[in-house]
Coordinates of C-alpha atoms in Angstrom, one line a residue:
L172 CA -8.4 -33.5 -18.6
A173 CA -6.6 -29.7 -18.4
L174 CA -7.5 -27.1 -16.1
D175 CA -6.8 -23.4 -16.7
G176 CA -9.2 -20.6 -15.0
T177 CA -7.8 -18.3 -18.4
G178 CA -7.0 -21.0 -20.7
N179 CA -7.9 -20.6 -24.5
V180 CA -9.6 -23.8 -25.6
E181 CA -8.9 -23.0 -29.5
L182 CA -5.0 -22.7 -28.8
A183 CA -5.5 -26.0 -26.5
R184 CA -6.7 -27.8 -29.6
H185 CA -4.0 -27.0 -31.7
V186 CA -1.6 -29.0 -29.1
F187 CA -4.1 -32.1 -28.1
G188 CA -6.4 -32.3 -31.1
D189 CA -9.9 -31.2 -32.5
R190 CA -11.4 -33.9 -30.0
M191 CA -10.7 -31.6 -27.4
T192 CA -13.9 -30.2 -25.9
G193 CA -14.1 -27.0 -23.5
H194 CA -16.4 -26.5 -20.4
R195 CA -16.7 -23.3 -18.7
F196 CA -17.3 -22.9 -15.0
A197 CA -17.8 -19.4 -14.3
V198 CA -17.5 -19.0 -10.3
E199 CA -18.3 -15.4 -8.8
R200 CA -15.7 -13.4 -7.4
R201 CA -16.2 -11.7 -3.9
M202 CA -14.1 -8.7 -5.2
T203 CA -14.9 -5.1 -5.7
V204 CA -13.0 -4.2 -8.6
T205 CA -11.9 -0.7 -9.7
Q206 CA -9.8 0.1 -13.0
T207 CA -8.1 3.5 -14.0
T208 CA -8.7 5.0 -17.2
G209 CA -6.4 7.3 -19.6
K210 CA -3.2 5.9 -18.5
S211 CA -1.4 2.6 -19.5
F212 CA 1.5 2.4 -16.9
S213 CA 3.8 1.2 -19.4
K214 CA 7.1 0.2 -18.9
V215 CA 8.6 3.1 -19.8
S216 CA 6.7 5.4 -17.5
L217 CA 7.7 3.3 -14.8
T218 CA 11.2 2.4 -15.4
G219 CA 12.3 5.6 -17.3
A220 CA 14.4 3.1 -19.7
N221 CA 13.9 1.6 -23.1
K222 CA 13.8 -2.3 -23.8
A223 CA 17.3 -2.5 -23.6
G224 CA 17.4 -0.9 -20.1
E225 CA 19.0 2.5 -21.2
V226 CA 17.5 5.5 -19.4
I227 CA 15.7 7.7 -22.2
T228 CA 16.2 11.0 -20.8
A229 CA 16.7 12.7 -17.2
A230 CA 13.1 14.2 -17.5
R231 CA 12.0 10.6 -18.2
Q232 CA 13.9 9.3 -15.4
R233 CA 12.4 11.9 -12.7
D234 CA 8.9 11.1 -13.8
A235 CA 9.3 7.4 -13.4
A236 CA 10.7 7.9 -10.0
I237 CA 7.5 10.0 -9.2
L238 CA 5.3 7.3 -10.6
R239 CA 7.0 4.6 -8.7
V240 CA 6.7 6.6 -5.4
Q241 CA 3.0 7.1 -6.1
V242 CA 2.1 3.5 -6.9
K243 CA 4.1 2.2 -3.9
A244 CA 2.4 4.8 -1.4
F245 CA -1.0 3.7 -3.0
A246 CA -0.2 -0.1 -2.5
A247 CA 0.8 1.0 1.1
R248 CA -2.6 2.1 1.8
R249 CA -4.3 -1.2 0.9
N250 CA -4.6 -3.5 3.5
R251 CA -2.4 -6.3 3.4
A252 CA -1.8 -5.9 -0.6
F253 CA -0.3 -8.0 -3.6
L254 CA 1.1 -6.1 -6.2
A255 CA 1.9 -7.5 -9.7
A256 CA 4.0 -6.1 -12.7
S257 CA 6.4 -7.1 -15.4
K258 CA 9.5 -7.9 -14.3
A259 CA 11.5 -4.9 -15.3
V260 CA 9.0 -2.8 -13.3
R261 CA 8.9 -5.1 -10.2
E262 CA 12.8 -4.7 -9.6
A263 CA 12.5 -1.0 -10.3
L264 CA 9.9 -0.7 -7.5
G265 CA 12.2 -2.1 -5.1
D266 CA 10.9 -3.1 -1.4
G267 CA 7.9 -1.9 -0.3
E268 CA 4.8 -2.5 2.1
A269 CA 2.9 -4.5 -0.6
M270 CA 3.8 -8.4 -1.5
T271 CA 5.0 -8.3 -4.9
G272 CA 5.2 -10.8 -8.1
H273 CA 5.6 -10.4 -11.9
F274 CA 3.8 -11.5 -14.6
G275 CA 5.0 -14.7 -16.2
A276 CA 5.5 -16.3 -12.6
L277 CA 2.0 -15.9 -11.1
R278 CA 0.1 -19.1 -12.3
G279 CA -0.7 -21.7 -9.5
V280 CA 0.9 -19.6 -6.7
N281 CA -1.1 -19.7 -3.6
A282 CA 1.6 -17.5 -1.6
Y283 CA -0.7 -14.3 -1.5
E284 CA -4.0 -15.9 -0.7
A285 CA -3.9 -14.2 2.5
C286 CA -3.6 -10.9 1.0
L287 CA -6.7 -8.7 1.0
A288 CA -6.0 -6.7 -1.9
A289 CA -4.7 -7.5 -6.0
I290 CA -3.3 -4.9 -7.6
V291 CA -2.2 -5.1 -11.2
L292 CA 0.3 -2.5 -12.3
G293 CA 0.5 -2.2 -16.0
R294 CA 1.0 -5.1 -18.4
E295 CA 3.1 -7.5 -20.3
Q296 CA 2.8 -6.7 -24.2
P297 CA 5.6 -8.0 -26.3
A298 CA 6.6 -6.8 -29.6
P299 CA 4.4 -8.3 -32.2
G300 CA 7.4 -10.1 -33.6
A301 CA 7.7 -11.7 -30.7
I302 CA 3.9 -12.8 -30.5
E303 CA 4.1 -13.9 -34.4
D304 CA 6.9 -16.1 -33.3
L305 CA 4.9 -17.8 -30.4
A306 CA 2.2 -18.3 -32.7
R307 CA 4.0 -19.9 -35.6
C308 CA 4.3 -23.0 -33.2
F309 CA 0.6 -23.2 -33.2
A310 CA 0.1 -22.7 -36.5
V311 CA 1.9 -25.4 -38.3
A312 CA -1.1 -27.5 -39.6
R313 CA -2.9 -24.2 -40.4
E314 CA -3.3 -23.8 -44.2
E315 CA -3.6 -19.7 -44.3
R316 CA -0.4 -18.0 -43.9
L317 CA 0.2 -16.1 -40.3
L318 CA 0.0 -12.6 -40.8
T319 CA 2.9 -10.4 -39.8
V320 CA 2.9 -6.7 -38.8
D321 CA 5.2 -3.8 -37.8
S322 CA 2.8 -2.6 -35.3
Y323 CA -0.4 -3.2 -33.5
V324 CA -3.9 -1.8 -34.4
T325 CA -6.4 -0.5 -32.1
C326 CA -9.9 -1.5 -31.6
T327 CA -12.4 -0.3 -29.5
R328 CA -13.7 -2.7 -26.6
R329 CA -16.5 -2.5 -24.0
R330 CA -16.0 -3.2 -20.5
R331 CA -18.1 -5.5 -18.4
M332 CA -19.5 -3.2 -15.8
R333 CA -21.4 -4.1 -12.5
D334 CA -24.2 -1.5 -13.0
P335 CA -25.7 -2.5 -16.3
A336 CA -26.8 1.2 -16.8
A337 CA -22.6 2.0 -17.0
V338 CA -20.8 2.3 -20.0
S339 CA -17.2 2.3 -20.4
V340 CA -15.0 1.8 -23.4
E341 CA -11.5 1.8 -24.0
T342 CA -9.1 1.4 -27.3
V343 CA -7.0 -1.4 -26.9
E344 CA -3.8 -2.5 -28.9
V345 CA -5.2 -5.8 -30.8
H346 CA -3.1 -8.2 -33.4
P347 CA -4.7 -8.2 -36.6
D348 CA -4.1 -12.3 -37.3
P349 CA -6.8 -14.0 -35.0
L350 CA -4.1 -16.8 -33.8
A351 CA -1.7 -14.4 -33.0
Q352 CA -4.3 -12.1 -31.2
A353 CA -5.0 -15.3 -28.9
I354 CA -1.6 -15.8 -28.2
L355 CA -1.3 -11.9 -26.9
E356 CA -4.3 -12.0 -24.8
Q357 CA -2.8 -15.6 -22.8
V358 CA 0.5 -13.2 -22.3
R359 CA -1.2 -9.9 -21.9
E360 CA -4.8 -10.0 -20.4
A361 CA -4.5 -13.7 -18.7
E362 CA -2.1 -12.6 -16.5
C363 CA -3.9 -9.7 -15.1
V364 CA -6.7 -11.7 -14.7
Q365 CA -4.2 -14.1 -13.1
T366 CA -2.8 -11.2 -10.5
L367 CA -6.5 -10.8 -9.1
D368 CA -7.3 -14.2 -8.6
R369 CA -4.0 -15.0 -6.7
V370 CA -5.9 -13.5 -3.6
R371 CA -8.3 -16.2 -3.8
A372 CA -11.7 -13.9 -4.1
I373 CA -14.1 -16.9 -4.6
F374 CA -13.2 -17.6 -0.8
A375 CA -13.7 -14.2 0.9
D376 CA -14.2 -10.5 0.1
R377 CA -11.1 -8.9 -1.6
E378 CA -10.4 -5.6 -3.5
G379 CA -9.2 -5.6 -6.8
W380 CA -7.3 -2.6 -8.6
I381 CA -6.5 -2.9 -12.4
L382 CA -3.9 -0.1 -13.3
N383 CA -3.9 -0.2 -17.1
T384 CA -6.1 0.7 -19.9
L385 CA -7.1 -3.3 -20.9
V386 CA -10.5 -4.5 -21.3
L387 CA -10.5 -7.8 -19.3
D388 CA -12.6 -10.6 -18.6
I389 CA -13.5 -9.3 -15.2
T390 CA -16.9 -7.3 -13.9
I391 CA -15.9 -4.0 -13.1
D392 CA -17.4 -1.8 -10.2
C393 CA -15.5 1.5 -10.7
V394 CA -13.8 3.4 -13.5
S395 CA -11.8 6.3 -12.6
S396 CA -8.6 8.3 -13.3
W397 CA -5.4 7.5 -11.5
K398 CA -5.3 11.1 -9.7
A399 CA -8.9 10.5 -8.3
V400 CA -7.8 6.7 -7.4
R401 CA -4.9 8.2 -5.4
Q402 CA -7.1 10.7 -3.8
G403 CA -9.3 7.9 -2.4
W404 CA -12.4 8.2 -4.6
R405 CA -14.3 4.4 -4.8
G406 CA -17.1 5.7 -6.8

């Protein structure tokens, strides 16, 4: 028996065998979710540094500092908020009023269950080569060769909106190999969903804020720009 709220049964079969079956029990979250659009909140935009931790330019560093101040002020206005980001971004943010955590160290943690709001800041998106290295562990018995690429490709996906009449689409970076894409979604999309679930919205009313442009397995109530969200717009 394997229990995982954001697991992928096809990946699990690569480990446990084809006899493994998947059963989905969807529990409605008592959460009002707002997502920003038009801004990905990348590590560079929040730290002003490249992957090696080196400052890119003074202007980038200044803009990143401004954005971090905005994010911390936004989180401080939420009542008992939990904010999760990549480890580098969390360290760059420093101390604030919100409780914080980082992607990759959230699953199963109950330390944030009393928080009334969950904020997903950016996303964890390794380079294609790093995802392909992980995918090769699952592709040992696969007949077809793993497709390798220098960069992700883009596709258009539609968000699941609370209002059936509302339409919201976003351009998302994906890996063209289905196995590598499944790995990427576990690292990227699943971590965002895990962040929202740390405040245990199946038990009590909560707020959810997704500050990135991903399309997640989450029902969205409002979509807005970062500027409008900071100014208090709720839709």
